[in-house]
Short mmCIF file of C-alpha atoms and ligand atoms in Angstrom, two decimals:
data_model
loop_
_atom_site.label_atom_id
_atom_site.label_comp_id
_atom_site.label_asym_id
_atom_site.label_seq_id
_atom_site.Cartn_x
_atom_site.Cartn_y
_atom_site.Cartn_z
CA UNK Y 6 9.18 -3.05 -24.11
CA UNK Y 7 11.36 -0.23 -25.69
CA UNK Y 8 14.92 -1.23 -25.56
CA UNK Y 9 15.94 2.70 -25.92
CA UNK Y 10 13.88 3.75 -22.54
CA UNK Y 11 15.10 0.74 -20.51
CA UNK Y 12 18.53 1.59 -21.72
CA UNK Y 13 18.29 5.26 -20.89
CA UNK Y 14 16.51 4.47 -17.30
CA UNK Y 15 19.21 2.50 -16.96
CA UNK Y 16 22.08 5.07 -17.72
CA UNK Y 17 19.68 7.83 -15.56
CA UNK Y 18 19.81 5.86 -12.34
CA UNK Y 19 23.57 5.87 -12.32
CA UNK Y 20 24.08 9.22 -13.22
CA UNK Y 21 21.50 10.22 -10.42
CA UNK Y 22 22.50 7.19 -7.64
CA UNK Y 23 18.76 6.19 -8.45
CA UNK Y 24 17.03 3.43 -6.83
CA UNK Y 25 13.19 2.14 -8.26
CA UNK Y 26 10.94 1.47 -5.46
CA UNK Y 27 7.31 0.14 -7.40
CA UNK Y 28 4.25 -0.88 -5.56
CA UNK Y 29 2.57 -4.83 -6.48
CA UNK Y 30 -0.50 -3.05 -8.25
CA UNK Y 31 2.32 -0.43 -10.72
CA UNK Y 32 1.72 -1.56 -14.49
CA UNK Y 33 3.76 -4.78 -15.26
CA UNK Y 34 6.64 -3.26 -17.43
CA UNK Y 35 7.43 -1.05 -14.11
CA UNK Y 36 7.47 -3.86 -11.93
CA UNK Y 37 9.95 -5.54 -13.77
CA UNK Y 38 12.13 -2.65 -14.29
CA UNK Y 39 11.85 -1.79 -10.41
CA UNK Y 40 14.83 -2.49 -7.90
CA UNK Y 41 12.57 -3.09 -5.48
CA UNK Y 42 8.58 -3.96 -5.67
CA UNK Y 43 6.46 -4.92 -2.65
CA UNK Y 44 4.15 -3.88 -0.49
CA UNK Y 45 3.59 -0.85 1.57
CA UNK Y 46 5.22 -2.38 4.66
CA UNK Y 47 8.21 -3.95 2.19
CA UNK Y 48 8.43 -0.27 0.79
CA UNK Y 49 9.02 1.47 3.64
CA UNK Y 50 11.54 -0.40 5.43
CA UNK Y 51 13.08 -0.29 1.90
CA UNK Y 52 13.05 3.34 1.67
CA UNK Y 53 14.86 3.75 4.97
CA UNK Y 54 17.64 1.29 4.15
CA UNK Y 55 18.65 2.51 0.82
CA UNK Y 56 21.90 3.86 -0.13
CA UNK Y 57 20.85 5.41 -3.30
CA UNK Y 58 20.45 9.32 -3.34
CA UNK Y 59 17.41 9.23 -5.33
CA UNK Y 60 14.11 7.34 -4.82
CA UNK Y 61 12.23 7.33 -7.95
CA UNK Y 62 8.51 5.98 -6.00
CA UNK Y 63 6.43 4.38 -8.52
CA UNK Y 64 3.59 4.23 -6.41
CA UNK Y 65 1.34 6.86 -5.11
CA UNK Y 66 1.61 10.39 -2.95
CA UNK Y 67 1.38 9.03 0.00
CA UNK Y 68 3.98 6.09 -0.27
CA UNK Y 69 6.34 8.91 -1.43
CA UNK Y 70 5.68 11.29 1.63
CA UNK Y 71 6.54 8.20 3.53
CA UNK Y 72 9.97 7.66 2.40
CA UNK Y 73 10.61 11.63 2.56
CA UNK Y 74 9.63 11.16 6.38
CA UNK Y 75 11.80 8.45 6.75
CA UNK Y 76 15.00 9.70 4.93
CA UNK Y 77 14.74 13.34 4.82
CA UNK Y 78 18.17 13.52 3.34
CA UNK Y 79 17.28 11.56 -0.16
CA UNK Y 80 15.49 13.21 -2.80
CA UNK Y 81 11.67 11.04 -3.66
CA UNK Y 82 10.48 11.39 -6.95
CA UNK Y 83 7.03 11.08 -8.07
CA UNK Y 84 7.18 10.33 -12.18
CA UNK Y 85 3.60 11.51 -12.05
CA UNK Y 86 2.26 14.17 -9.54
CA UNK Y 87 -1.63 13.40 -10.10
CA UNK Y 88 -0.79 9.64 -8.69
CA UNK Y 89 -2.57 10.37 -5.02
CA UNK Y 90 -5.02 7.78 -3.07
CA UNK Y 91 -8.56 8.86 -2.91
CA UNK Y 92 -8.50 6.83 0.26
CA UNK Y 93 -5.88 8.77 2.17
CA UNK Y 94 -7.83 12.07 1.02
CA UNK Y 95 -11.00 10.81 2.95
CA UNK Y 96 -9.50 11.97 5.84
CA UNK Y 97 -8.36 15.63 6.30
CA UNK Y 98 -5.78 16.73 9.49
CA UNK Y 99 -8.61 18.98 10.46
CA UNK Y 100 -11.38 16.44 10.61
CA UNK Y 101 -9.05 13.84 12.77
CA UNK Y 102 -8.45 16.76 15.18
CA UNK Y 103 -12.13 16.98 15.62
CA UNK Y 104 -11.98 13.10 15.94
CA UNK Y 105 -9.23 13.22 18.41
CA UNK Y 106 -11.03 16.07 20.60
CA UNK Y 107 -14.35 14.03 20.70
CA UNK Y 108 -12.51 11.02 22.36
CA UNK Y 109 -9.61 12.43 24.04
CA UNK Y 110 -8.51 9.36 25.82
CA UNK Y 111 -8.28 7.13 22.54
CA UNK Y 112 -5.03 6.02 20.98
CA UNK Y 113 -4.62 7.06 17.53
CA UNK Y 114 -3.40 4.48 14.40
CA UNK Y 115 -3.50 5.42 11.11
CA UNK Y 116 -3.30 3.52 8.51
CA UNK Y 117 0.33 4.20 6.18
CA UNK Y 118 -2.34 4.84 3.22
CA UNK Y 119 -2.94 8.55 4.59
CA UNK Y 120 -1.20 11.92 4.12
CA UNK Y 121 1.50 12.90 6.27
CA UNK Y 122 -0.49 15.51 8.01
CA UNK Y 123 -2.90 13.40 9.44
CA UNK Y 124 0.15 10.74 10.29
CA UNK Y 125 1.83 13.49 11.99
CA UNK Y 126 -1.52 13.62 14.30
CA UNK Y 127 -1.49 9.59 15.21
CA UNK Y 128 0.54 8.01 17.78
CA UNK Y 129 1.23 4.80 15.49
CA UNK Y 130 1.04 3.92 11.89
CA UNK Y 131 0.23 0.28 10.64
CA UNK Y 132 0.05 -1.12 7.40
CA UNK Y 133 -2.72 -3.95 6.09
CA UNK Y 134 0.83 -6.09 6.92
CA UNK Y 135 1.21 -5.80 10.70
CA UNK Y 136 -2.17 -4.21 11.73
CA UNK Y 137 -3.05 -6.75 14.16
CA UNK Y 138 0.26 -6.79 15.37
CA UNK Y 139 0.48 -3.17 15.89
CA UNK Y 140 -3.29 -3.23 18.01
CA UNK Y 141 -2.14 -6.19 19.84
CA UNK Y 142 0.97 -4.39 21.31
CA UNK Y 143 -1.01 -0.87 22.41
CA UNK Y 144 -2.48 -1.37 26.47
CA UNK Y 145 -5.61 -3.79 26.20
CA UNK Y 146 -7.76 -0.92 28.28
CA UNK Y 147 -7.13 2.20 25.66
CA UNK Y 148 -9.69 2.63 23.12
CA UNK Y 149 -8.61 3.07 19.41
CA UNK Y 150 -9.38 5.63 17.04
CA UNK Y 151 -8.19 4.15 13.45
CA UNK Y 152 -8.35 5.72 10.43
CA UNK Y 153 -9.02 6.34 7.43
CA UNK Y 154 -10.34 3.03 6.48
CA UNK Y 155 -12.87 1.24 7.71
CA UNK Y 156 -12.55 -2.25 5.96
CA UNK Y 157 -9.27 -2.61 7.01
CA UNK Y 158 -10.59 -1.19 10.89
CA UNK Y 159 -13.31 -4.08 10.66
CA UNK Y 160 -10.89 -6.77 9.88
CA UNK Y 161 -8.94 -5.46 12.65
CA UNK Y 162 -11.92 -5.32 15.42
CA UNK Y 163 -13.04 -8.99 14.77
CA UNK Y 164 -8.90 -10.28 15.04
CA UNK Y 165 -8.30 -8.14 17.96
CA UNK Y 166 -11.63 -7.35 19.60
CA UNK Y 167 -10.80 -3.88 20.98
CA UNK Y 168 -12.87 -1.01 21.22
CA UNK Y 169 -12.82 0.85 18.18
CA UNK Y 170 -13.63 4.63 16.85
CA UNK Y 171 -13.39 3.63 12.99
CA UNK Y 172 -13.57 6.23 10.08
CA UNK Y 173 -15.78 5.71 7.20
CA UNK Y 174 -12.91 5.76 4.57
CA UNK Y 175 -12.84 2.93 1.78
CA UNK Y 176 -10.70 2.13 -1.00
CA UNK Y 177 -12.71 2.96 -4.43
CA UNK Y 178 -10.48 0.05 -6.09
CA UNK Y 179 -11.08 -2.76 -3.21
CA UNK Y 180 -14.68 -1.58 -3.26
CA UNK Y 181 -15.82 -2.58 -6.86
CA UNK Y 182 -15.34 -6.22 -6.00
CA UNK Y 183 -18.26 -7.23 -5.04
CA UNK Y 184 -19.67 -10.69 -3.20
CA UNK Y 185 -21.44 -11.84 -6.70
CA UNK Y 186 -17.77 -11.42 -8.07
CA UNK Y 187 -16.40 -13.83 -5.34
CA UNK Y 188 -19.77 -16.35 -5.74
CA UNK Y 189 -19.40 -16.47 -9.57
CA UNK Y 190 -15.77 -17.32 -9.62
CA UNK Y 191 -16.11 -19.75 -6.71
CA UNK Y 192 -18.23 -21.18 -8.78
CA UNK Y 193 -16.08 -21.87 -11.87
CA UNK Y 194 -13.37 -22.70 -9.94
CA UNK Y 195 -14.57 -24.53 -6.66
CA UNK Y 196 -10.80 -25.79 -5.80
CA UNK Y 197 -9.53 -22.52 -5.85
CA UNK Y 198 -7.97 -20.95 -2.92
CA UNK Y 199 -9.80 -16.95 -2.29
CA UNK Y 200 -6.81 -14.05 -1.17
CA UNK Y 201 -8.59 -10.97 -0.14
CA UNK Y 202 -6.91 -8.05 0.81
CA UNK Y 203 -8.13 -6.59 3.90
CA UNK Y 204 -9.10 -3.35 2.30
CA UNK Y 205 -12.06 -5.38 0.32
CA UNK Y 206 -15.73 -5.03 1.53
CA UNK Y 207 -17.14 -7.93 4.58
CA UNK Y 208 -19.18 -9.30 2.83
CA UNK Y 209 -16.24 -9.76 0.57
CA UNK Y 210 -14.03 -10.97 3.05
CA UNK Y 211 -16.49 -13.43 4.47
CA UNK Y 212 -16.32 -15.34 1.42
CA UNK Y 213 -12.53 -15.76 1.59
CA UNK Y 214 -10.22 -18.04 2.36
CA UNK Y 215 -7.26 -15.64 3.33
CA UNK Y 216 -6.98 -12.41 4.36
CA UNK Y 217 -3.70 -10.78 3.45
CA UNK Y 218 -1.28 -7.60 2.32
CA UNK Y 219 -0.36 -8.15 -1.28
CA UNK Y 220 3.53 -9.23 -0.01
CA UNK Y 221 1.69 -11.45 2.22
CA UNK Y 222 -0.41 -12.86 -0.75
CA UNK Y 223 2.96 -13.65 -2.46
CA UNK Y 224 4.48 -15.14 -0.14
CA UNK Y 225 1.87 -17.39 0.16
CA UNK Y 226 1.09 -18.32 -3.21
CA UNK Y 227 5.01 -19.05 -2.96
CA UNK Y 228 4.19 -21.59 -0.32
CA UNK Y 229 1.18 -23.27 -0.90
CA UNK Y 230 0.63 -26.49 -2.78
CA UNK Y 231 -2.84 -25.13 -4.27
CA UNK Y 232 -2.60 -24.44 -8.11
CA UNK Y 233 -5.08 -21.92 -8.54
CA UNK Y 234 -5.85 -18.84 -6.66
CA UNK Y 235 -8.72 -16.18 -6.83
CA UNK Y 236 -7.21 -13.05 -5.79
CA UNK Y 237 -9.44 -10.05 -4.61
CA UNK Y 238 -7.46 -7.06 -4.30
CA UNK Y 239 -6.04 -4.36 -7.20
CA UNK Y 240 -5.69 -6.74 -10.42
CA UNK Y 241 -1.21 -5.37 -11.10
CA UNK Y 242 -0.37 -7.73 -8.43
CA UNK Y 243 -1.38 -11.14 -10.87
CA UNK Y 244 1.97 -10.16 -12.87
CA UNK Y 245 4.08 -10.97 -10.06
CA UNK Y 246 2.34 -13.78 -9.05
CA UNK Y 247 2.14 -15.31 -12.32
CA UNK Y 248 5.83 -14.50 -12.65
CA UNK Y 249 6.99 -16.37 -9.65
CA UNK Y 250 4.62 -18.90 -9.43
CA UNK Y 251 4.41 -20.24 -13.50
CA UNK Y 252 2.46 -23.55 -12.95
CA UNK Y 253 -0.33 -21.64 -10.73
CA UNK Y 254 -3.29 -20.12 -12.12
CA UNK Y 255 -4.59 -16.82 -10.81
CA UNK Y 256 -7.97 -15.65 -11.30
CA UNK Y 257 -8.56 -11.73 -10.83
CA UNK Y 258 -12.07 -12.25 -8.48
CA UNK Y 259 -13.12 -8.64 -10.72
CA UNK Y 260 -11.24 -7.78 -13.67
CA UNK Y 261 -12.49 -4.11 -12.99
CA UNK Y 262 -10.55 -3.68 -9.86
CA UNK Y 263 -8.03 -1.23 -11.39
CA UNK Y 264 -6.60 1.64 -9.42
CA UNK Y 265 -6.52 4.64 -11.84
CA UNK Y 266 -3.65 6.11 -9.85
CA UNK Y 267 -1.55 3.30 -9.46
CA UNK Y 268 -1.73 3.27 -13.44
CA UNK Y 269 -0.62 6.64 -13.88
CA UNK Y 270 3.28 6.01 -13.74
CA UNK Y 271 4.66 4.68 -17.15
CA UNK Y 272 8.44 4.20 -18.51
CA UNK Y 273 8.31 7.67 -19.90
CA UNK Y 274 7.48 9.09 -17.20
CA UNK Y 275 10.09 7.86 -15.11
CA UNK Y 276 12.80 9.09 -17.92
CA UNK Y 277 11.53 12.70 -17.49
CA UNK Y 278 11.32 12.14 -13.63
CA UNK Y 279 14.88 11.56 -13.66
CA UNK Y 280 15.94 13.56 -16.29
CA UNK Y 281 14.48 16.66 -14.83
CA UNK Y 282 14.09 15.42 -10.93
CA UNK Y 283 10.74 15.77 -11.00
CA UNK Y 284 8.19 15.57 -9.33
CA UNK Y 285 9.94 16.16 -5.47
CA UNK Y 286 7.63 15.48 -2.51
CA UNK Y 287 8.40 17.29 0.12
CA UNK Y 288 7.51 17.22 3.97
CA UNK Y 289 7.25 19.77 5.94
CA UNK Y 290 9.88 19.52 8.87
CA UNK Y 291 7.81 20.04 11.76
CA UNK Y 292 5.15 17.41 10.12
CA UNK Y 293 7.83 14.80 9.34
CA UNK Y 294 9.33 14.57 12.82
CA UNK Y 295 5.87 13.88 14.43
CA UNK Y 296 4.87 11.67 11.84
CA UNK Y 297 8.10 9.91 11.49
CA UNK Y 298 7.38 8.84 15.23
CA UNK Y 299 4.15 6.98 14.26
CA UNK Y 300 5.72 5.08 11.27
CA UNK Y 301 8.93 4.34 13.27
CA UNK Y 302 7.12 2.69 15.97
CA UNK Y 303 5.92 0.22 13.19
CA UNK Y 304 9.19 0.12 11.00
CA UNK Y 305 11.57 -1.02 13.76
CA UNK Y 306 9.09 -2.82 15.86
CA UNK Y 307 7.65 -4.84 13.43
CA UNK Y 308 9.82 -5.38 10.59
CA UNK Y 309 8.61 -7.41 7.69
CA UNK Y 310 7.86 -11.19 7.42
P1 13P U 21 -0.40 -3.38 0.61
O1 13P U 21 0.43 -3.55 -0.62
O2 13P U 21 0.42 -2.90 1.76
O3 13P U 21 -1.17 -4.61 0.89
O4 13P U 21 -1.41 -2.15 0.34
C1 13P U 21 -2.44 -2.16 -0.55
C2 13P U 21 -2.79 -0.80 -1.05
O5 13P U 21 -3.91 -0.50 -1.29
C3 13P U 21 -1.77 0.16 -1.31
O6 13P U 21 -2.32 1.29 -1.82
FE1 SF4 U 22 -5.51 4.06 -2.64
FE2 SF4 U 22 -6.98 1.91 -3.17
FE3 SF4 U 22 -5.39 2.87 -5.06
FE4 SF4 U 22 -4.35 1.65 -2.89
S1 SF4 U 22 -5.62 0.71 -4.48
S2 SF4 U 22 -3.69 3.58 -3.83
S3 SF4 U 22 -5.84 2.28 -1.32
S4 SF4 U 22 -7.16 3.91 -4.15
#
């Protein structure tokens, strides 16, 4: 790693009372430069506690919307303003309204991967974290219209068995691993313990051991006496894993599970970012303040385990 860019992030994130906030799938030399890395849940409830005037969000648009929603008053930097979710764009404001109208009596959770727009139109946010949690708490007789992604809705509907409205939104990156890819490496390593992340296919799932956020797949791994692990989810997260677990072995279910736009933020990027404060994500205020009451139903209700 270059010693000159880690010196001058360094020296950048004083001058700018700079805090790093880097999602488990960011390229391994940013998750070891990060203040902070976790998941989306972590990252949130991070982003409302800092002190730091800056949030440099090595992540994606819609993790950097979410910290602008929750502290209006800090600047949020996205190093690279391509870095979006094709997810969260598979579900416009416009075509939840039209949603919304069809069932008017249906609650409304989104999940956090979505844009603030569309947050602004749900009545709670959740995260692959505390989804359960969140369905669990809203009246048992209200039917649920959850969006935008349906793997994470079905995972939902067979833990909570509520009536669901789901939305066919998928994550490109959870979708490539297929349930070949979980047979074949079950295969080669039979005593190894499958994480899936909730945003990977059924079939998928069925053929796992654990369903979990990628914090929650760390903190297991931390836990368990099982030395090797096939993990199904967005391949960045093996660094950290690796890193705090040394004597475990962990087995990427699909090496092909990359998410382009989780790659897009490098080290140089972040110097420019700070250097000239770009890119800023901004919110619009009347958007914020309704959305801000969906995510802060699920920040302070259900903080993070
Ligand atoms: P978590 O880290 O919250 O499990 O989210 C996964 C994801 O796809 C983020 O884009
Ligand atoms: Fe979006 Fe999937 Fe990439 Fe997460 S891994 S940012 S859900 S495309």
């Amino acid at each position: 790693m270059s010693e000159r860019l880690l010196e001058k992030i360094e020296r950048l994130k004083q001058q700018r009372n700079a805090v790093i906030l880097a999602h488990n799938y960011q390229p391994d030399r940013i998750q070891d430069i990060a203040d902070f890395c976790g998941d989306s849940l972590g990252l949130s409830i991070k982003a409302a506690q800092t002190d730091a005037e800056v949030i440099v969000f090595c992540g994606v648009l819609f993790m950097a919307e979410t910290a602008v929603i929750l502290s209006p008053e800090k600047t949020v930097l996205l190093p690279d303003k391509l870095a979006g979710c094709p997810m969260a764009d598979m579900i416009t404001a416009e075509q939840l309204a039209k949603l919304k109208a069809r069932h008017p009596d249906a609650l409304v959770v989104c999940y956090v991967n979505s844009s603030a727009e569309v947050k602004a139109q749900s009545d709670y946010c959740c995260t692959s974290a505390n989804a359960v949690e969140v369905i669990n708490s809203l009246p048992k007789e209200r039917r649920i219209i959850f969006v935008p992604d349906q793997y994470l809705g079905q995972f939902v509907v067979e833990r909570t068995g509520r009536d669901f409205v789901l939305w066919p939104g998928y994550c490109p990156t959870h979708a490539v691993i297929t349930e070949d890819d979980i047979r074949d490496k079950k295969a080669k390593y039979p005593d190894a313990i499958v994480m899936a992340h909730p945003e990977c296919t059924e079939p998928v799932k069925k053929l796992s051991d654990k369903l979990l956020s990628t914090g929650q797949m760390l903190a297991f791994a931390e836990k368990s006496s099982s030395q090797q692990f096939i993990i199904a989810t967005e391949t960045g997260i093996i660094h950290t894993l690796k890193k705090q677990n040394p004597e475990a072995e962990f087995i990427a279910a699909a090496e092909k599970a990359i998410c382009p736009n989780m790659k897009r933020i490098t080290l140089e990027k972040i110097v420019w970012s700070l250097e000239d404060m770009q890119y800023k994500i901004t919110v619009p205020e009347e958007i914020r303040i309704k959305a801000k009451k969906a995510i802060d139903k699920m920040v302070e209700t259900l903080p993070a385990k």
